[in-house]
mmCIF file of C-alpha atoms in Angstrom:
data_model
loop_
_atom_site.group_PDB
_atom_site.id
_atom_site.type_symbol
_atom_site.label_atom_id
_atom_site.label_comp_id
_atom_site.label_asym_id
_atom_site.label_seq_id
_atom_site.Cartn_x
_atom_site.Cartn_y
_atom_site.Cartn_z
ATOM 1 C CA MET A 1 -0.004 -0.050 0.063
ATOM 2 C CA SER A 2 1.398 3.414 -1.039
ATOM 3 C CA LEU A 3 1.332 6.142 1.648
ATOM 4 C CA PHE A 4 3.199 9.358 1.214
ATOM 5 C CA ALA A 5 5.508 11.319 3.753
ATOM 6 C CA LEU A 6 6.200 15.040 3.202
ATOM 7 C CA HIS A 7 9.520 15.986 4.605
ATOM 8 C CA ILE A 8 9.780 19.761 4.554
ATOM 9 C CA LEU A 9 13.411 20.348 4.923
ATOM 10 C CA ALA A 10 13.225 24.203 4.804
ATOM 11 C CA SER A 11 10.468 26.643 3.940
ATOM 12 C CA GLY A 12 10.877 30.391 3.755
ATOM 13 C CA SER A 13 12.594 33.287 1.883
ATOM 14 C CA LYS A 14 16.044 32.095 2.847
ATOM 15 C CA GLY A 15 15.812 28.675 1.153
ATOM 16 C CA ASN A 16 13.181 25.874 0.257
ATOM 17 C CA ALA A 17 13.237 22.156 -0.159
ATOM 18 C CA ALA A 18 10.774 19.435 0.440
ATOM 19 C CA ILE A 19 10.837 15.695 -0.316
ATOM 20 C CA VAL A 20 7.706 13.589 -1.078
ATOM 21 C CA GLU A 21 8.403 9.910 -0.208
ATOM 22 C CA ASP A 22 6.571 6.872 -0.954
ATOM 23 C CA THR A 23 6.918 5.083 2.211
ATOM 24 C CA SER A 24 6.119 1.616 0.746
ATOM 25 C CA THR A 25 9.403 1.853 -1.564
ATOM 26 C CA GLY A 26 11.567 4.651 0.278
ATOM 27 C CA MET A 27 11.895 6.384 -2.821
ATOM 28 C CA GLY A 28 11.365 10.095 -3.082
ATOM 29 C CA VAL A 29 11.072 13.247 -5.181
ATOM 30 C CA LEU A 30 12.745 16.537 -4.136
ATOM 31 C CA ILE A 31 10.692 19.690 -4.622
ATOM 32 C CA ASP A 32 13.048 22.721 -5.058
ATOM 33 C CA CYS A 33 16.580 23.010 -3.809
ATOM 34 C CA GLY A 34 17.401 26.295 -2.117
ATOM 35 C CA ILE A 35 19.514 24.982 0.559
ATOM 36 C CA SER A 36 22.985 23.634 0.884
ATOM 37 C CA GLY A 37 24.172 20.132 0.019
ATOM 38 C CA LYS A 38 25.147 19.588 3.707
ATOM 39 C CA ALA A 39 21.689 20.833 4.857
ATOM 40 C CA LEU A 40 19.949 18.606 2.353
ATOM 41 C CA ILE A 41 21.845 15.492 3.570
ATOM 42 C CA GLU A 42 21.441 16.249 7.075
ATOM 43 C CA ARG A 43 17.854 17.272 7.280
ATOM 44 C CA SER A 44 16.814 14.381 5.103
ATOM 45 C CA GLU A 45 18.584 11.864 7.436
ATOM 46 C CA GLN A 46 16.888 13.743 10.435
ATOM 47 C CA CYS A 47 13.511 13.001 8.796
ATOM 48 C CA GLY A 48 14.485 9.432 8.353
ATOM 49 C CA PHE A 49 14.939 9.629 4.531
ATOM 50 C CA ASP A 50 17.857 8.254 2.699
ATOM 51 C CA PRO A 51 18.851 10.903 0.119
ATOM 52 C CA CYS A 52 20.325 8.203 -2.092
ATOM 53 C CA LYS A 53 16.827 7.283 -2.724
ATOM 54 C CA LEU A 54 15.898 10.512 -4.583
ATOM 55 C CA GLN A 55 14.738 9.878 -8.015
ATOM 56 C CA ALA A 56 14.010 13.405 -9.361
ATOM 57 C CA VAL A 57 13.917 17.016 -8.555
ATOM 58 C CA LEU A 58 11.018 19.228 -9.260
ATOM 59 C CA ILE A 59 11.369 22.923 -9.618
ATOM 60 C CA THR A 60 8.341 25.218 -8.716
ATOM 61 C CA HIS A 61 9.975 28.315 -10.296
ATOM 62 C CA GLU A 62 13.331 29.949 -10.868
ATOM 63 C CA HIS A 63 13.570 32.395 -7.923
ATOM 64 C CA THR A 64 16.928 32.016 -5.941
ATOM 65 C CA ASP A 65 15.483 30.746 -2.797
ATOM 66 C CA HIS A 66 14.174 27.710 -4.517
ATOM 67 C CA ILE A 67 17.176 26.758 -6.692
ATOM 68 C CA SER A 68 20.353 28.353 -5.230
ATOM 69 C CA GLY A 69 21.613 24.960 -3.826
ATOM 70 C CA LEU A 70 20.660 22.808 -6.833
ATOM 71 C CA GLY A 71 24.102 22.699 -8.488
ATOM 72 C CA VAL A 72 25.980 21.871 -5.220
ATOM 73 C CA CYS A 73 23.290 19.268 -4.218
ATOM 74 C CA LEU A 74 23.470 17.531 -7.617
ATOM 75 C CA ARG A 75 27.267 17.400 -7.550
ATOM 76 C CA LYS A 76 27.115 15.965 -3.839
ATOM 77 C CA LEU A 77 24.491 13.438 -4.670
ATOM 78 C CA ALA A 78 26.562 12.441 -7.767
ATOM 79 C CA LYS A 79 29.398 11.520 -5.539
ATOM 80 C CA SER A 80 27.281 8.841 -3.968
ATOM 81 C CA GLY A 81 26.077 7.604 -7.409
ATOM 82 C CA VAL A 82 22.852 9.365 -7.336
ATOM 83 C CA ASN A 83 21.878 11.399 -10.327
ATOM 84 C CA PRO A 84 18.069 12.585 -10.223
ATOM 85 C CA THR A 85 16.624 14.063 -13.263
ATOM 86 C CA VAL A 86 15.544 17.632 -12.787
ATOM 87 C CA PHE A 87 12.172 18.757 -14.017
ATOM 88 C CA ALA A 88 11.391 22.431 -14.669
ATOM 89 C CA GLN A 89 9.292 24.609 -16.998
ATOM 90 C CA GLN A 90 11.136 25.919 -19.964
ATOM 91 C CA ALA A 91 10.212 29.478 -19.000
ATOM 92 C CA SER A 92 11.977 28.856 -15.727
ATOM 93 C CA ILE A 93 15.103 27.663 -17.380
ATOM 94 C CA ASP A 94 15.042 30.564 -19.793
ATOM 95 C CA GLY A 95 14.665 32.991 -16.987
ATOM 96 C CA SER A 96 17.475 31.734 -14.888
ATOM 97 C CA ASN A 97 21.289 31.760 -15.688
ATOM 98 C CA THR A 98 21.725 29.121 -12.949
ATOM 99 C CA LEU A 99 19.157 26.738 -14.416
ATOM 100 C CA ARG A 100 20.537 27.325 -17.986
ATOM 101 C CA GLU A 101 24.010 26.477 -16.983
ATOM 102 C CA LEU A 102 22.840 23.286 -15.000
ATOM 103 C CA ALA A 103 20.706 22.160 -17.849
ATOM 104 C CA SER A 104 23.757 21.902 -20.134
ATOM 105 C CA ASN A 105 25.514 19.627 -17.732
ATOM 106 C CA HIS A 106 22.845 17.549 -16.075
ATOM 107 C CA ASP A 107 19.761 15.532 -16.992
ATOM 108 C CA PHE A 108 16.981 18.183 -17.304
ATOM 109 C CA ARG A 109 13.414 17.492 -18.578
ATOM 110 C CA THR A 110 10.887 20.247 -19.322
ATOM 111 C CA PHE A 111 6.929 20.263 -18.650
ATOM 112 C CA LYS A 112 4.095 22.538 -19.025
ATOM 113 C CA ALA A 113 2.143 23.125 -15.863
ATOM 114 C CA THR A 114 -1.064 23.469 -17.742
ATOM 115 C CA GLU A 115 -0.682 20.235 -19.951
ATOM 116 C CA ASP A 116 1.631 17.591 -18.658
ATOM 117 C CA ASP A 117 1.799 14.927 -15.912
ATOM 118 C CA PHE A 118 4.374 12.218 -15.480
ATOM 119 C CA VAL A 119 5.185 9.208 -13.179
ATOM 120 C CA LEU A 120 8.356 9.424 -10.958
ATOM 121 C CA ALA A 121 9.377 7.001 -8.290
ATOM 122 C CA GLY A 122 5.898 5.326 -8.801
ATOM 123 C CA MET A 123 4.080 8.470 -8.038
ATOM 124 C CA ARG A 124 1.905 10.320 -10.593
ATOM 125 C CA ILE A 125 2.663 13.873 -10.661
ATOM 126 C CA THR A 126 0.326 16.635 -11.934
ATOM 127 C CA PRO A 127 1.885 20.175 -12.140
ATOM 128 C CA PHE A 128 -0.493 23.250 -12.019
ATOM 129 C CA PRO A 129 0.120 26.823 -12.439
ATOM 130 C CA THR A 130 0.416 29.544 -9.583
ATOM 131 C CA SER A 131 0.212 33.099 -9.911
ATOM 132 C CA HIS A 132 3.785 34.047 -8.616
ATOM 133 C CA ASP A 133 5.761 36.739 -10.415
ATOM 134 C CA ALA A 134 8.207 34.210 -11.922
ATOM 135 C CA MET A 135 8.800 33.288 -15.527
ATOM 136 C CA GLY A 136 7.388 29.782 -14.711
ATOM 137 C CA SER A 137 5.597 29.087 -11.389
ATOM 138 C CA CYS A 138 3.623 25.985 -10.408
ATOM 139 C CA GLY A 139 2.676 23.531 -7.716
ATOM 140 C CA PHE A 140 2.307 19.751 -7.730
ATOM 141 C CA ARG A 141 -0.242 16.936 -6.915
ATOM 142 C CA PHE A 142 1.109 13.823 -6.239
ATOM 143 C CA GLU A 143 -0.985 10.367 -6.506
ATOM 144 C CA ALA A 144 -0.511 6.751 -6.005
ATOM 145 C CA GLU A 145 -2.683 3.752 -5.754
ATOM 146 C CA THR A 146 -4.085 4.671 -2.194
ATOM 147 C CA ASP A 147 -2.914 8.315 -1.377
ATOM 148 C CA ALA A 148 -2.794 11.890 -2.636
ATOM 149 C CA LEU A 149 -0.784 14.927 -1.643
ATOM 150 C CA GLY A 150 -1.004 18.490 -2.653
ATOM 151 C CA PHE A 151 1.996 21.188 -2.632
ATOM 152 C CA MET A 152 1.513 24.739 -3.255
ATOM 153 C CA THR A 153 3.853 27.678 -2.378
ATOM 154 C CA ASP A 154 4.655 31.133 -3.772
ATOM 155 C CA THR A 155 1.254 32.159 -5.274
ATOM 156 C CA GLY A 156 -0.486 35.507 -4.755
ATOM 157 C CA ILE A 157 -3.996 33.852 -5.537
ATOM 158 C CA VAL A 158 -5.270 30.388 -5.810
ATOM 159 C CA THR A 159 -5.951 29.863 -9.402
ATOM 160 C CA GLY A 160 -8.742 27.589 -10.592
ATOM 161 C CA GLU A 161 -6.313 24.871 -11.709
ATOM 162 C CA ALA A 162 -4.603 25.017 -8.321
ATOM 163 C CA HIS A 163 -7.971 24.647 -6.325
ATOM 164 C CA GLU A 164 -8.870 21.695 -8.450
ATOM 165 C CA ALA A 165 -5.545 19.899 -8.048
ATOM 166 C CA LEU A 166 -5.404 20.338 -4.318
ATOM 167 C CA ARG A 167 -8.818 18.816 -3.738
ATOM 168 C CA ASP A 168 -9.297 15.528 -2.044
ATOM 169 C CA VAL A 169 -5.784 15.084 -0.918
ATOM 170 C CA ARG A 170 -4.611 13.272 2.435
ATOM 171 C CA LEU A 171 -1.452 15.622 2.979
ATOM 172 C CA LEU A 172 -1.411 19.200 1.865
ATOM 173 C CA GLY A 173 1.458 21.777 2.040
ATOM 174 C CA LEU A 174 -0.165 25.267 1.636
ATOM 175 C CA GLU A 175 1.430 28.548 1.603
ATOM 176 C CA SER A 176 0.695 30.977 4.545
ATOM 177 C CA ASN A 177 3.281 33.723 4.094
ATOM 178 C CA HIS A 178 2.207 36.801 5.880
ATOM 179 C CA ASP A 179 0.120 38.609 8.214
ATOM 180 C CA PRO A 180 -1.256 41.705 6.464
ATOM 181 C CA ALA A 181 -0.977 44.011 9.465
ATOM 182 C CA MET A 182 2.517 42.923 10.074
ATOM 183 C CA LEU A 183 3.349 43.248 6.361
ATOM 184 C CA ARG A 184 2.025 46.925 6.441
ATOM 185 C CA ALA A 185 4.071 47.738 9.574
ATOM 186 C CA CYS A 186 7.269 45.984 8.531
ATOM 187 C CA ALA A 187 10.477 47.712 7.249
ATOM 188 C CA TYR A 188 10.009 46.584 3.614
ATOM 189 C CA PRO A 189 9.957 49.340 0.999
ATOM 190 C CA ALA A 190 6.457 50.127 -0.192
ATOM 191 C CA TYR A 191 7.059 48.522 -3.677
ATOM 192 C CA VAL A 192 7.963 45.139 -1.852
ATOM 193 C CA LYS A 193 4.937 45.262 0.355
ATOM 194 C CA ALA A 194 2.716 45.829 -2.590
ATOM 195 C CA ARG A 195 4.590 42.973 -4.459
ATOM 196 C CA ILE A 196 3.907 40.418 -1.609
ATOM 197 C CA ALA A 197 0.324 41.526 -1.155
ATOM 198 C CA GLY A 198 -0.301 41.492 -4.928
ATOM 199 C CA ASP A 199 -1.650 38.671 -7.039
ATOM 200 C CA GLY A 200 1.842 37.855 -8.110
ATOM 201 C CA GLY A 201 3.103 37.622 -4.494
ATOM 202 C CA HIS A 202 2.292 35.377 -1.550
ATOM 203 C CA LEU A 203 -0.855 34.036 0.181
ATOM 204 C CA SER A 204 -1.538 35.731 3.568
ATOM 205 C CA ASN A 205 -2.662 33.608 6.573
ATOM 206 C CA GLU A 206 -6.220 34.522 5.949
ATOM 207 C CA GLN A 207 -6.169 33.714 2.257
ATOM 208 C CA SER A 208 -4.552 30.469 3.110
ATOM 209 C CA ALA A 209 -7.169 29.642 5.765
ATOM 210 C CA ALA A 210 -10.041 30.481 3.406
ATOM 211 C CA GLU A 211 -8.569 28.152 0.688
ATOM 212 C CA LEU A 212 -7.987 25.486 3.321
ATOM 213 C CA ALA A 213 -11.841 25.828 4.331
ATOM 214 C CA GLU A 214 -12.840 24.817 0.796
ATOM 215 C CA LEU A 215 -10.379 21.892 0.556
ATOM 216 C CA LEU A 216 -11.447 20.243 3.804
ATOM 217 C CA SER A 217 -12.725 16.651 2.868
ATOM 218 C CA ASP A 218 -13.046 13.360 4.475
ATOM 219 C CA ARG A 219 -9.617 12.382 3.181
ATOM 220 C CA LEU A 220 -7.616 15.356 4.491
ATOM 221 C CA GLU A 221 -5.636 14.468 7.480
ATOM 222 C CA HIS A 222 -2.585 16.923 7.692
ATOM 223 C CA VAL A 223 -1.978 20.270 6.500
ATOM 224 C CA ALA A 224 1.381 22.221 6.788
ATOM 225 C CA ALA A 225 1.896 26.078 6.532
ATOM 226 C CA LEU A 226 4.531 26.859 4.115
ATOM 227 C CA HIS A 227 6.951 29.812 3.236
ATOM 228 C CA ILE A 228 6.226 31.698 6.437
ATOM 229 C CA SER A 229 7.842 35.100 6.419
ATOM 230 C CA GLN A 230 10.487 35.927 9.041
ATOM 231 C CA ASN A 231 9.667 39.808 8.738
ATOM 232 C CA SER A 232 5.881 39.975 8.241
ATOM 233 C CA ASN A 233 4.616 36.930 10.238
ATOM 234 C CA ASP A 234 5.633 34.523 13.055
ATOM 235 C CA TYR A 235 5.362 30.822 13.512
ATOM 236 C CA ARG A 236 2.241 31.136 15.773
ATOM 237 C CA MET A 237 -0.295 32.944 13.555
ATOM 238 C CA PRO A 238 -0.365 30.753 10.399
ATOM 239 C CA GLY A 239 -1.030 27.604 12.744
ATOM 240 C CA GLU A 240 -3.644 29.452 14.674
ATOM 241 C CA THR A 241 -5.292 30.895 11.635
ATOM 242 C CA LEU A 242 -5.419 27.549 9.726
ATOM 243 C CA ARG A 243 -6.654 25.711 12.953
ATOM 244 C CA ALA A 244 -9.462 28.142 13.390
ATOM 245 C CA ALA A 245 -10.598 27.157 9.924
ATOM 246 C CA VAL A 246 -10.453 23.534 10.770
ATOM 247 C CA THR A 247 -12.279 24.088 13.970
ATOM 248 C CA ARG A 248 -15.016 26.007 12.480
ATOM 249 C CA ALA A 249 -15.813 23.138 10.241
ATOM 250 C CA SER A 250 -15.484 20.530 13.167
ATOM 251 C CA HIS A 251 -12.863 18.791 10.968
ATOM 252 C CA PRO A 252 -10.140 16.400 12.485
ATOM 253 C CA ALA A 253 -7.310 17.498 10.179
ATOM 254 C CA ASN A 254 -4.035 18.116 12.096
ATOM 255 C CA VAL A 255 -2.267 21.616 11.357
ATOM 256 C CA HIS A 256 1.474 21.924 11.294
ATOM 257 C CA VAL A 257 3.901 24.804 10.617
ATOM 258 C CA ALA A 258 7.032 24.612 8.366
ATOM 259 C CA TYR A 259 10.341 26.212 9.576
ATOM 260 C CA GLN A 260 13.081 27.982 7.824
ATOM 261 C CA SER A 261 15.934 26.211 9.940
ATOM 262 C CA LYS A 262 14.584 22.897 11.006
ATOM 263 C CA PRO A 263 12.770 19.960 9.035
ATOM 264 C CA ILE A 264 9.375 18.768 9.839
ATOM 265 C CA THR A 265 7.544 15.617 8.623
ATOM 266 C CA ILE A 266 3.812 14.856 7.933
ATOM 267 C CA ARG A 267 2.668 11.533 7.045
#
């Protein structure tokens, strides 16, 4: 029986990486790589995942906090005989010197978030578009015989495609980036505040909770708040806001919070 585990190694503006594992096989797929090779190995092992079981890397978009460690991590894994294929949208590769250079030296495959799905490590993966201000920006739905997982971060609004892709999952990773009042009061320049709060920016705690309320189903067991801002949020409010949505619906789902500097696992 296939059951997923989501290992969130790092989540935030200083670096992002997560692993979806099929616990029946121990195989996994890495989502983004904005952390060092050392952190990837150490945090994977802290979660009980063997990084040598990585079969592929999925890139949500080309911003630095999602790809800055990719080259180092690929080289570090290669020393152990592990050479995962990297999947990215062509627009993300075109928009990033880092990805273009890596694509010339590593096994890269492209996909379109509105058209393609594929099978990796025994999991069917369906990408869907998000509204972040990147050349290519997407989230992913993972499915196996008996399980489903949704992962969405870095989006200013929830697109219709995203909402449909996140329905009826057991595990959910959902952006809960900022508190609007803290964002207005923080030291960011006005144009940065407008970007974060806009349609091409990031979901607020309240936006995330509203989407979660629409996604509650008999199947949903765990949700993790992702990409929490260290300047316009804290690690308490996202959990409280999402839990309030769950409580109002008298739903039994467990709410978790992902961190920048330490890993968590939901399974």
